Each structure stands twice: as structure tokens, then as C-alpha cells.
Tab-separated table of C-alpha atoms (C1' of nucleotides) in Angstrom:
chain	number	residue	atom	x	y	z
R	261	MET	CA	91.225	76.936	181.104
R	262	LYS	CA	90.245	74.002	178.939
R	263	ARG	CA	92.852	71.334	178.454
R	264	ALA	CA	92.970	71.460	174.705
R	265	ASN	CA	93.774	75.135	175.011
R	266	VAL	CA	96.646	74.535	177.376
R	267	GLN	CA	98.279	72.254	174.874
R	268	ALA	CA	97.811	74.724	172.038
R	269	LEU	CA	99.054	77.533	174.236
R	270	ARG	CA	102.203	75.700	175.220
R	271	LYS	CA	102.880	74.633	171.681
R	272	SER	CA	102.620	78.107	170.285
R	273	ALA	CA	104.665	79.553	173.130
R	274	LEU	CA	107.364	76.995	172.367
R	275	ILE	CA	107.223	77.759	168.670
R	276	ALA	CA	107.529	81.487	169.297
R	277	ALA	CA	110.386	80.857	171.699
R	278	THR	CA	112.086	78.707	169.083
R	279	ILE	CA	111.952	81.477	166.515
R	280	ASP	CA	113.120	84.044	169.061
R	281	GLN	CA	115.966	81.884	170.188
R	282	ILE	CA	117.140	81.052	166.676
R	283	GLY	CA	116.985	84.756	165.977
R	284	ALA	CA	118.863	85.633	169.140
R	285	THR	CA	121.697	83.207	168.542
R	286	GLY	CA	121.507	83.228	164.747
R	287	SER	CA	121.916	79.514	164.644
R	288	LEU	CA	120.192	76.173	165.000
R	289	GLU	CA	122.605	75.336	167.762
R	290	VAL	CA	120.143	76.295	170.404
R	291	THR	CA	119.304	73.949	173.192
R	292	VAL	CA	115.840	72.704	173.894
R	293	SER	CA	116.375	73.928	177.438
R	294	GLN	CA	116.995	77.488	176.288
R	295	ILE	CA	113.860	77.419	174.190
R	296	ALA	CA	111.809	75.877	176.950
R	297	ARG	CA	113.076	78.369	179.511
R	298	LYS	CA	112.130	81.229	177.212
R	299	ALA	CA	108.666	79.722	176.884
R	300	GLY	CA	108.456	79.327	180.645
R	301	VAL	CA	108.315	75.547	180.751
R	302	SER	CA	110.697	72.677	181.259
R	303	SER	CA	112.665	71.057	178.465
R	304	ALA	CA	110.936	67.795	179.234
R	305	LEU	CA	107.639	69.392	178.320
R	306	ALA	CA	108.980	70.510	174.990
R	307	HIS	CA	109.963	66.943	174.253
R	308	HIS	CA	106.615	65.755	175.498
R	309	TYR	CA	104.703	67.936	173.055
R	310	PHE	CA	106.989	67.831	170.053
R	311	GLY	CA	108.823	64.560	170.373
R	312	SER	CA	112.170	65.901	169.295
R	313	LYS	CA	114.115	69.028	168.637
R	314	ASP	CA	113.772	68.533	164.896
R	315	GLN	CA	110.019	68.316	165.136
R	316	LEU	CA	110.038	71.566	167.047
R	317	PHE	CA	112.080	73.224	164.327
R	318	LEU	CA	109.712	71.924	161.680
R	319	ALA	CA	106.722	73.195	163.615
R	320	ALA	CA	108.355	76.628	163.765
R	321	MET	CA	108.902	76.518	160.015
R	322	ARG	CA	105.323	75.581	159.374
R	323	ALA	CA	104.194	78.440	161.567
R	324	ILE	CA	106.267	81.003	159.697
R	325	LEU	CA	105.178	79.615	156.355
R	326	SER	CA	101.529	79.553	157.197
R	327	ASP	CA	101.577	83.036	158.719
R	328	PHE	CA	103.200	84.253	155.572
R	329	GLY	CA	100.628	82.568	153.370
R	330	ALA	CA	97.777	84.015	155.381
R	331	GLU	CA	99.259	87.485	155.233
R	332	VAL	CA	99.666	87.303	151.468
R	333	ARG	CA	96.055	86.280	151.078
R	334	ALA	CA	94.875	89.074	153.350
R	335	GLU	CA	96.949	91.706	151.591
R	336	CYS	CA	95.792	90.681	148.145
R	337	ALA	CA	92.133	90.494	149.039
R	338	GLY	CA	90.127	93.281	147.484
R	339	LEU	CA	92.898	94.489	145.210
R	340	GLU	CA	91.661	95.138	141.723
R	341	THR	CA	94.559	94.842	139.297
R	342	PRO	CA	97.116	92.053	138.901
R	343	ARG	CA	99.905	94.556	139.219
R	344	ARG	CA	98.635	95.758	142.566
R	345	ARG	CA	98.392	92.210	143.769
R	346	VAL	CA	101.980	91.551	142.696
R	347	ASP	CA	103.045	94.595	144.649
R	348	ALA	CA	101.058	93.365	147.618
R	349	ILE	CA	102.863	90.029	147.518
R	350	VAL	CA	106.207	91.794	147.408
R	351	ARG	CA	105.233	94.132	150.215
R	352	THR	CA	104.164	91.199	152.343
R	353	CYS	CA	107.567	89.567	151.979
R	354	PHE	CA	109.090	92.611	153.613
R	355	SER	CA	106.294	93.416	155.994
R	356	PRO	CA	107.206	94.191	159.595
R	357	GLY	CA	106.104	90.736	160.690
R	358	ASN	CA	108.050	88.775	158.093
R	359	PHE	CA	111.104	90.963	157.951
R	360	ARG	CA	111.819	90.886	161.679
R	361	PRO	CA	115.428	89.927	162.361
R	362	GLU	CA	114.423	86.770	164.225
R	363	VAL	CA	112.233	85.677	161.359
R	364	VAL	CA	114.898	86.366	158.762
R	365	ALA	CA	117.491	84.536	160.834
R	366	SER	CA	115.127	81.603	161.241
R	367	TRP	CA	114.452	81.583	157.540
R	368	LEU	CA	118.136	81.439	156.784
R	369	ASN	CA	118.644	78.623	159.229
R	370	PHE	CA	115.743	76.723	157.764
R	371	TYR	CA	117.534	76.781	154.449
R	372	VAL	CA	120.414	75.113	156.204
R	373	LEU	CA	118.082	72.645	157.877
R	374	ALA	CA	116.652	71.808	154.471
R	375	GLN	CA	120.037	70.402	153.490
R	376	THR	CA	119.650	67.707	156.130
R	377	SER	CA	115.969	67.282	156.722
R	378	ARG	CA	113.686	65.917	154.035
R	379	GLU	CA	110.694	67.560	155.616
R	380	ALA	CA	112.349	70.969	155.921
R	381	HIS	CA	113.339	70.658	152.296
R	382	ARG	CA	109.806	69.811	151.322
R	383	LEU	CA	108.367	72.739	153.265
R	384	LEU	CA	110.731	75.194	151.658
R	385	ARG	CA	109.846	73.879	148.230
R	386	VAL	CA	106.195	74.307	149.023
R	387	TYR	CA	106.868	77.913	149.942
R	388	GLN	CA	108.888	78.515	146.798
R	389	ARG	CA	106.310	76.924	144.568
R	390	ARG	CA	103.471	78.798	146.174
R	391	LEU	CA	105.229	82.118	145.873
R	392	HIS	CA	106.097	81.324	142.295
R	393	SER	CA	102.603	80.298	141.300
R	394	ASN	CA	101.088	83.299	143.051
R	395	LEU	CA	103.376	85.628	141.186
R	396	LEU	CA	102.859	83.765	137.956
R	397	ALA	CA	99.104	83.982	138.174
R	398	GLU	CA	99.242	87.749	138.553
R	399	LEU	CA	101.993	88.297	136.034
R	400	ARG	CA	100.485	86.179	133.301
R	401	PRO	CA	97.848	88.765	132.322
R	402	VAL	CA	100.351	91.601	132.186
R	403	ALA	CA	103.469	89.866	130.896
R	404	ASP	CA	102.180	86.862	128.962
R	405	VAL	CA	105.031	84.557	127.911
R	406	ARG	CA	107.567	86.565	129.839
R	407	ALA	CA	105.689	85.888	133.064
R	408	PRO	CA	107.565	82.727	134.149
R	409	GLN	CA	110.957	84.309	133.830
R	410	ILE	CA	109.866	87.488	135.585
R	411	ALA	CA	108.348	85.450	138.391
R	412	GLN	CA	111.572	83.552	138.841
R	413	THR	CA	113.593	86.720	138.864
R	414	VAL	CA	111.345	88.308	141.459
R	415	GLY	CA	111.470	85.181	143.584
R	416	ALA	CA	115.255	85.028	143.497
R	417	LEU	CA	115.500	88.737	144.130
R	418	ILE	CA	113.347	88.473	147.212
R	419	ASP	CA	115.429	85.607	148.580
R	420	GLY	CA	118.602	87.549	147.868
R	421	LEU	CA	117.341	90.616	149.665
R	422	TYR	CA	116.379	88.418	152.585
R	423	ILE	CA	119.815	86.930	152.876
R	424	ARG	CA	121.311	90.385	152.805
R	425	GLN	CA	119.050	91.386	155.636
R	426	ALA	CA	120.463	88.456	157.597
R	427	LEU	CA	123.834	90.158	157.340
R	428	ARG	CA	122.232	93.295	158.774
R	429	ASN	CA	123.164	95.349	155.782
R	430	GLU	CA	121.960	98.690	157.056
R	431	SER	CA	121.576	100.279	153.640
R	432	LEU	CA	118.897	97.780	152.655
R	433	ASP	CA	115.918	98.048	154.920
R	434	ALA	CA	112.419	96.898	154.097
R	435	ALA	CA	111.492	100.035	152.190
R	436	ALA	CA	114.639	99.933	150.084
R	437	SER	CA	114.124	96.246	149.364
R	438	ILE	CA	110.551	96.797	148.249
R	439	GLY	CA	111.810	99.676	146.147
R	440	LEU	CA	114.340	97.501	144.335
R	441	VAL	CA	111.821	94.837	143.467
R	442	THR	CA	109.188	97.353	142.472
R	443	ASP	CA	111.581	99.214	140.248
R	444	TYR	CA	112.535	95.980	138.559
R	445	LEU	CA	108.881	95.282	137.935
R	446	ASP	CA	108.280	98.819	136.682
R	447	GLY	CA	111.111	98.242	134.255
R	448	VAL	CA	109.930	94.967	132.788
R	449	LEU	CA	106.220	95.692	132.891
R	450	GLY	CA	106.265	99.388	132.109
R	451	ALA	CA	105.957	101.949	134.863
R	452	LYS	CA	102.814	102.506	136.803
R	453	PRO	CA	103.096	106.153	137.860
R	454	GLN	CA	100.033	106.515	140.044
R	455	ASP	CA	101.293	103.845	142.444
R	456	SER	CA	105.005	104.347	142.304
R	457	LYS	CA	105.014	106.668	145.295
R	458	ASP	CA	104.549	103.624	147.502
R	459	HIS	CA	108.155	103.553	148.591
R	460	ARG	CA	109.059	106.379	150.841
R	461	PRO	CA	111.804	108.765	149.745
M	191	MET	CA	159.739	67.422	151.061
M	192	LYS	CA	160.546	70.686	152.722
M	193	ARG	CA	158.915	71.340	156.018
M	194	ALA	CA	157.234	74.590	155.127
M	195	ASN	CA	155.545	72.750	152.289
M	196	VAL	CA	154.241	70.061	154.571
M	197	GLN	CA	152.477	72.624	156.677
M	198	ALA	CA	150.940	74.357	153.668
M	199	LEU	CA	149.951	71.013	152.230
M	200	ARG	CA	148.196	69.889	155.385
M	201	LYS	CA	146.460	73.199	155.790
M	202	SER	CA	145.052	73.228	152.321
M	203	ALA	CA	144.049	69.582	152.565
M	204	LEU	CA	142.198	70.402	155.766
M	205	ILE	CA	140.527	73.416	154.190
M	206	ALA	CA	139.410	71.394	151.185
M	207	ALA	CA	138.150	68.657	153.486
M	208	THR	CA	136.239	71.241	155.499
M	209	ILE	CA	134.438	72.514	152.422
M	210	ASP	CA	133.732	68.980	151.240
M	211	GLN	CA	132.412	67.940	154.588
M	212	ILE	CA	130.188	70.988	155.014
M	213	GLY	CA	128.913	70.274	151.524
M	214	ALA	CA	128.364	66.605	152.262
M	215	THR	CA	126.418	67.172	155.469
M	216	GLY	CA	125.000	70.562	154.492
M	217	SER	CA	125.732	71.908	157.922
M	218	LEU	CA	128.354	73.337	160.215
M	219	GLU	CA	127.684	70.485	162.595
M	220	VAL	CA	130.599	68.551	161.286
M	221	THR	CA	133.189	67.199	163.650
M	222	VAL	CA	136.822	68.091	163.457
M	223	SER	CA	137.464	64.358	163.405
M	224	GLN	CA	135.394	63.880	160.260
M	225	ILE	CA	137.237	66.694	158.544
M	226	ALA	CA	140.618	65.423	159.663
M	227	ARG	CA	139.842	61.880	158.583
M	228	LYS	CA	138.817	63.133	155.150
M	229	ALA	CA	142.120	65.015	154.959
M	230	GLY	CA	143.994	61.907	156.058
M	231	VAL	CA	145.296	63.279	159.346
M	232	SER	CA	144.352	63.153	162.996
M	233	SER	CA	141.997	65.612	164.610
M	234	ALA	CA	144.790	66.677	166.932
M	235	LEU	CA	146.736	67.876	163.941
M	236	ALA	CA	143.852	69.992	162.750
M	237	HIS	CA	143.772	71.649	166.129
M	238	HIS	CA	147.527	72.011	166.049
M	239	TYR	CA	147.471	73.940	162.789
M	240	PHE	CA	144.272	75.903	163.146
M	241	GLY	CA	143.803	76.273	166.864
M	242	SER	CA	140.061	75.737	166.823
M	243	LYS	CA	137.179	74.602	164.725
M	244	ASP	CA	136.071	78.186	164.173
M	245	GLN	CA	139.472	79.169	162.846
M	246	LEU	CA	139.277	76.271	160.435
M	247	PHE	CA	135.894	77.454	159.212
M	248	LEU	CA	137.216	80.966	158.767
M	249	ALA	CA	140.201	79.697	156.829
M	250	ALA	CA	137.832	77.807	154.538
M	251	MET	CA	135.822	80.988	154.008
M	252	ARG	CA	138.909	82.972	153.179
M	253	ALA	CA	139.933	80.312	150.684
M	254	ILE	CA	136.593	80.394	148.893
M	255	LEU	CA	136.548	84.170	148.894
M	256	SER	CA	140.039	84.550	147.599
M	257	ASP	CA	139.565	81.917	144.902
M	258	PHE	CA	136.485	83.751	143.810
M	259	GLY	CA	138.272	87.087	143.701
M	260	ALA	CA	141.128	85.646	141.672
M	261	GLU	CA	138.738	84.048	139.221
M	262	VAL	CA	136.867	87.316	138.703
M	263	ARG	CA	140.106	89.119	137.990
M	264	ALA	CA	141.214	86.458	135.547
M	265	GLU	CA	137.904	86.407	133.714
M	266	CYS	CA	137.752	90.165	133.356
M	267	ALA	CA	141.310	90.549	132.165
M	268	GLY	CA	141.518	91.506	128.524
M	269	LEU	CA	137.838	92.217	128.121
M	270	GLU	CA	137.211	95.419	126.251
M	271	THR	CA	133.820	96.788	127.183
M	272	PRO	CA	132.295	97.380	130.623
M	273	ARG	CA	129.289	95.344	129.677
M	274	ARG	CA	131.427	92.344	128.828
M	275	ARG	CA	133.211	92.678	132.117
M	276	VAL	CA	129.898	92.760	133.977
M	277	ASP	CA	128.896	89.607	132.187
M	278	ALA	CA	132.222	88.047	133.093
M	279	ILE	CA	131.631	88.806	136.770
M	280	VAL	CA	128.185	87.250	136.601
M	281	ARG	CA	129.508	84.231	134.773
M	282	THR	CA	132.196	83.749	137.365
M	283	CYS	CA	129.624	83.648	140.154
M	284	PHE	CA	128.085	80.627	138.493
M	285	SER	CA	131.237	79.063	137.137
M	286	PRO	CA	131.748	75.333	137.644
M	287	GLY	CA	134.193	75.995	140.473
M	288	ASN	CA	132.037	78.419	142.422
M	289	PHE	CA	128.689	76.822	141.760
M	290	ARG	CA	129.658	73.341	142.972
M	291	PRO	CA	127.141	72.014	145.492
M	292	GLU	CA	129.763	71.849	148.263
M	293	VAL	CA	130.753	75.430	147.655
M	294	VAL	CA	127.179	76.667	147.594
M	295	ALA	CA	126.390	74.726	150.754
M	296	SER	CA	129.475	76.162	152.425
M	297	TRP	CA	128.495	79.627	151.335
M	298	LEU	CA	125.068	79.250	152.860
M	299	ASN	CA	126.531	77.983	156.084
M	300	PHE	CA	128.970	80.852	156.202
M	301	TYR	CA	126.020	83.210	156.163
M	302	VAL	CA	124.809	81.426	159.244
M	303	LEU	CA	128.243	81.569	160.811
M	304	ALA	CA	128.290	85.305	160.164
M	305	GLN	CA	125.411	85.673	162.604
M	306	THR	CA	127.661	84.480	165.403
M	307	SER	CA	131.196	85.190	164.357
M	308	ARG	CA	132.443	88.751	163.990
M	309	GLU	CA	135.166	87.647	161.626
M	310	ALA	CA	132.852	85.631	159.419
M	311	HIS	CA	130.563	88.611	159.273
M	312	ARG	CA	133.437	90.846	158.317
M	313	LEU	CA	134.597	88.491	155.569
M	314	LEU	CA	131.156	88.276	154.059
M	315	ARG	CA	130.867	92.036	154.063
M	316	VAL	CA	134.196	92.293	152.325
M	317	TYR	CA	132.917	89.942	149.650
M	318	GLN	CA	129.679	91.869	149.271
M	319	ARG	CA	131.414	95.201	149.066
M	320	ARG	CA	133.952	93.968	146.581
M	321	LEU	CA	131.313	92.457	144.357
M	322	HIS	CA	129.304	95.656	144.601
M	323	SER	CA	132.185	97.943	143.824
M	324	ASN	CA	133.322	95.769	140.935
M	325	LEU	CA	129.866	95.856	139.443
M	326	LEU	CA	129.510	99.534	140.141
M	327	ALA	CA	132.754	100.404	138.416
M	328	GLU	CA	131.656	98.637	135.239
M	329	LEU	CA	128.072	99.830	135.348
M	330	ARG	CA	128.843	103.472	135.944
M	331	PRO	CA	129.911	104.182	132.352
M	332	VAL	CA	126.854	102.489	130.888
M	333	ALA	CA	124.184	103.314	133.447
M	334	ASP	CA	125.367	106.504	135.114
M	335	VAL	CA	123.200	107.409	138.127
M	336	ARG	CA	121.226	104.207	137.840
M	337	ALA	CA	124.411	102.197	138.384
M	338	PRO	CA	124.213	101.846	142.173
M	339	GLN	CA	120.702	100.508	142.149
M	340	ILE	CA	121.418	98.133	139.299
M	341	ALA	CA	124.505	96.864	141.068
M	342	GLN	CA	122.504	96.179	144.190
M	343	THR	CA	119.819	94.400	142.264
M	344	VAL	CA	122.359	92.227	140.501
M	345	GLY	CA	124.091	91.451	143.791
M	346	ALA	CA	120.862	90.451	145.488
M	347	LEU	CA	119.783	88.462	142.463
M	348	ILE	CA	123.000	86.486	142.494
M	349	ASP	CA	122.649	85.694	146.184
M	350	GLY	CA	119.046	84.671	145.646
M	351	LEU	CA	119.975	82.341	142.813
M	352	TYR	CA	122.681	80.868	145.010
M	353	ILE	CA	120.303	80.108	147.802
M	354	ARG	CA	117.976	78.456	145.367
M	355	GLN	CA	120.806	76.288	144.187
M	356	ALA	CA	121.305	75.256	147.796
M	357	LEU	CA	117.802	73.819	147.677
M	358	ARG	CA	118.833	71.874	144.582
M	359	ASN	CA	116.156	73.464	142.493
M	360	GLU	CA	116.701	71.450	139.349
M	361	SER	CA	115.103	73.993	137.010
M	362	LEU	CA	117.728	76.611	137.839
M	363	ASP	CA	121.157	75.409	136.838
M	364	ALA	CA	124.152	77.637	136.209
M	365	ALA	CA	123.196	78.438	132.625
M	366	ALA	CA	119.647	79.368	133.567
M	367	SER	CA	120.908	81.504	136.436
M	368	ILE	CA	123.313	83.370	134.208
M	369	GLY	CA	120.487	83.783	131.740
M	370	LEU	CA	118.222	85.403	134.307
M	371	VAL	CA	120.816	87.916	135.403
M	372	THR	CA	121.891	88.658	131.852
M	373	ASP	CA	118.325	89.204	130.728
M	374	TYR	CA	117.786	91.582	133.600
M	375	LEU	CA	120.872	93.511	132.529
M	376	ASP	CA	119.785	93.488	128.906
M	377	GLY	CA	116.520	94.972	130.064
M	378	VAL	CA	117.894	97.823	132.137
M	379	LEU	CA	120.888	98.615	129.951
M	380	GLY	CA	119.390	97.980	126.553
M	381	ALA	CA	119.979	94.692	124.770
M	382	LYS	CA	123.310	93.737	123.367
M	383	PRO	CA	122.411	91.399	120.496
M	384	GLN	CA	125.827	90.218	119.431
M	385	ASP	CA	126.451	88.656	122.829
M	386	SER	CA	122.999	87.590	123.910
M	387	LYS	CA	123.366	84.137	122.396
M	388	ASP	CA	125.574	83.241	125.333
M	389	HIS	CA	122.901	81.291	127.119
M	390	ARG	CA	122.048	78.104	125.386
M	391	PRO	CA	118.463	77.614	124.226
D	181	DA	C1'	84.929	61.233	195.919
D	182	DA	C1'	87.353	58.029	193.293
D	183	DA	C1'	89.273	56.948	189.010
D	184	DA	C1'	91.176	58.263	184.909
D	185	DT	C1'	93.491	61.395	182.198
D	186	DT	C1'	96.598	65.026	181.228
D	187	DA	C1'	100.249	68.393	182.481
D	188	DT	C1'	104.546	69.019	184.241
D	189	DT	C1'	109.113	68.502	185.958
D	190	DG	C1'	113.754	67.065	188.300
D	191	DA	C1'	116.926	63.887	187.892
D	192	DT	C1'	119.403	60.835	185.088
D	193	DT	C1'	121.452	58.575	181.215
D	194	DG	C1'	124.211	57.942	177.412
D	195	DA	C1'	126.461	59.697	173.587
D	196	DC	C1'	129.224	62.713	171.436
D	197	DG	C1'	132.708	66.080	170.520
D	198	DA	C1'	136.141	70.081	171.194
D	199	DG	C1'	140.287	70.843	172.868
D	200	DT	C1'	144.658	69.279	175.588
D	201	DC	C1'	148.835	66.810	176.434
D	202	DA	C1'	152.468	63.902	176.866
D	203	DA	C1'	154.813	60.924	174.044
D	204	DT	C1'	156.693	59.375	169.503
D	205	DT	C1'	158.477	59.828	165.019
D	206	DA	C1'	160.701	62.268	161.361
D	207	DA	C1'	163.439	65.811	159.477
D	208	DA	C1'	166.952	69.566	159.678
D	209	DA	C1'	170.767	71.918	161.655
D	210	DA	C1'	174.950	71.772	164.312
S	138	DT	C1'	176.491	62.026	165.027
S	139	DT	C1'	174.210	64.709	168.173
S	140	DT	C1'	171.017	68.160	168.978
S	141	DT	C1'	167.248	70.827	167.923
S	142	DT	C1'	162.996	71.568	165.901
S	143	DA	C1'	158.771	70.296	163.642
S	144	DA	C1'	155.106	66.771	162.617
S	145	DT	C1'	151.960	63.700	164.317
S	146	DT	C1'	149.021	61.032	167.150
S	147	DG	C1'	146.315	58.143	170.827
S	148	DA	C1'	144.346	58.651	174.876
S	149	DC	C1'	142.104	61.513	177.993
S	150	DT	C1'	139.328	65.337	180.093
S	151	DC	C1'	135.545	67.992	180.627
S	152	DG	C1'	131.316	69.870	179.019
S	153	DT	C1'	127.204	69.793	176.936
S	154	DC	C1'	122.839	68.265	175.493
S	155	DA	C1'	118.958	65.353	173.513
S	156	DA	C1'	116.076	62.211	175.120
S	157	DT	C1'	113.907	59.310	178.839
S	158	DC	C1'	111.488	58.159	182.944
S	159	DA	C1'	109.456	57.835	187.093
S	160	DA	C1'	107.083	60.709	190.025
S	161	DT	C1'	103.893	64.472	191.231
S	162	DA	C1'	100.364	67.917	190.516
S	163	DA	C1'	96.324	69.497	188.303
S	164	DT	C1'	91.897	68.613	185.777
S	165	DT	C1'	88.244	66.005	183.993
S	166	DT	C1'	85.187	62.223	183.987
S	167	DT	C1'	82.419	58.804	186.150
DNA sequence: AAAATTATTGATTGACGAGTCAATTAAAAA
DNA sequence: TTTTTAATTGACTCGTCAATCAATAATTTT
């Protein structure tokens, strides 16, 4: 295998292991050794490639954020109406990939990390702003001046549903969460009957 | 000073210091020594009274939770209509006491703690259930079968606005947060003109 | 093949922090 | 006053863990 690939392979294995381990323990108090073991390498190698534990955390954040961004773009591609694209964004937030317990737990912990780390803070703001501007762009045509407020409400609602998932609130799974947001949107925008069967009964 | 009072005094000083310190560092990675110093006592004394760092964290959680509960009760007392009581609950969530940066940061960190600690998890569920049932009780008369879903949306929205506060999102202060929730309620319940001037322009 | 580069790790260091304990001081009860 | 009980702490123990480094193995380049 080519050398460049080995490096990339190790890095992504370490990033995946980081997310898994944060998810497994529900905390940032994971040791580099635990992560490295899970990735099948030594802790020294993790330091070699990432420099520090914090850098590893940030890399994991960037990975989650960029996966999320890519998924949103993919889901929205080809959709005809703004409303459908809004729904696609919402669905993506709760998609199987993004709503996995490890990912939600990591997300929550990244919020905590953002209190200490400038870079984590910056990354989270980038995510928030991107989500907001995506929503805004789609809402503008259908909600006009109300669009900014609706976008903010949807954004906060999504974050709130996420945090509740972190508490493993069984009554609020992905489908129910999507349903809540969609119903809110139906309410403020006016229902959209032909699509509203999206959420399973 | 009587002895019983000394103990209570130290305990509450330590609890306040815990919340301050979590707020100041934005993390649970605070040392018992830091907390004790801030409370003006030795770390040994903190261990003497609380047994362990975790117990101290849990005591701080209970304090925040019980303060919050008391404030809700006080705010709702004497209010005539369900809708006004709902608004009072929402207002209390974002009141100066509960929306202080240290308190929000502690709250966020308690969510993280709940991933590890059974008791923290339990406490947070108690809070969630109480908030939900309070909202539900007031919404039932005005929203009937839609009440449960509305209550869940409001609950999630509040948590989402909290987490955004933890990121120090300047555009969403307490007034704006209350405004978002109130506008949502106006939308689903039908506006309530005589009160809707609550949020400043 | 030799040299250069990269991958990889075991062992070590150095710092830090939770929890313990024996000892001291202060207050209350007798 | 003496005795008992609570308050309080400094010093210490024992782990743990991030980060480093020198050494070795594997690959690539020359």
C-alpha cells in the first residue's frame, strides 16, 4: 500500500475510534491510549499523527461536520421545491448516520469542548451558521420576512431534540423528532398534504 | 454561630463555588482544590462534607434543579389563565438567575455527566418530566389533544435555545429566546394580542 | 544494495489530582 | 473545668495520563 494511504488510513481509523470512544464513555475523558487501542495502533502513533489529544478531538469534529455537510448537499440535490429541500435538511439531521448515539454523544461533548477551545467554538459556529443559511435560503421564498425567525426556531429545535437524544429519551426517536420539526413547519408555512406522510405512524 | 449552620453554610458555599467554577472553565475538569479555594476552604473539607467530587457535582445539580422548580412555582402563583402560566414557565427558563452563563454552562456539563452517572441521568429526567408535565397541564385546556406534542416541542425548543446560549451566540439573548418560544405558542394556540407586547422590539 | 524516509512502538518522564489520614483547633455538653 | 464532639487542614499516597524519545521495522528512492 502506498505510504500516503497508510497515513490517511491511520488518521481516519483514529478519528472513527475517537468518536466511538467518546460515544462509549459519553465523555471527553477518554485516554489517547484507549482510542489508539480501538484503532489498533499505539498511543504514540496517535500523538505522532495528530500532535495532541485536542487536535485529535478537533479532527473528529471536522469529520462529523464535513460528513454532515456532504450528506445535506446530497439529500437536497435534485429536489424541486424549497419546502422539500427544507425537509431534506431536517431529515439529514436525524439520519441514521448523524443520529447514531456515538455521534450525538460526540456532538454534545463538542459543545462542551467549545467552551474551552477557540477552534472547537469556531467549528461549531461554522456549523450553526451553515445550517442557518441553508434553511434561510430555502425558507425565504416561502416565508419571506418570517424566514429568519423560522430558521432560528428550526435550528434551536433540532439542537434541542439532539440533546434529548443524548439522554436516551426513548419516546423521541429519529422519526418522532423529524415529525415534530415537520409539524412545526407545516404549522407556520401551511400544510403540505401530499408529503406529510413522510413520518411513519 | 451554631454548628448545624456552619455545615449548611460550607455546603452551600461549596455548591455555589462548584457552579461558578464549572461556568468559569466551561468543563467538569475542575479540581476539587479549585472549587474549595473559591469557597474559602481546604479541599479536604470538601471531601469531608461531600465524600467525592461526583457527589459534589450531583449536589450542585440538585441545587440548580430545585431553585428552578421553586422559581417556576413562584412565577406561576396567582396567574389566572393557563396561557399566562405557560408564558411564566417559559420566562422562568430564561430568567436572569437561570440563564446566567455559569448556570447554562453547568447545565450543559450536567448533560454530559448524565451519560456516565446514573444519578445525574435520573435528575435530568426528573427535570424533563416535571417541565413536560407542567407544560402539559397548562396546555391541555387550550390545546386539547395537541397538548402533548406542543409541550414536547416547547421543551426541546427551550433546551435548544439553552445550548445556543452556551455557545454565547450574541444574537440570541434571553429576550429573543423568550420571543421565539412565545411566537411559536402564539402560532399554534392562536395569538393573544393583549400580552404579545411582552418581548421588547 | 545503500541511503533516506516514513511508520511504529515500548519505555519513560513529569505533572497533576482525587481521596486519605493523623493531627490541630474550636465549639458544645457534662 | 473537663470531656466530648465537630470543624478544619497540611502533608502524603497512589493512580493516571499526555507527551516525549530513542530505537526498530518497513518502504521508497537513488
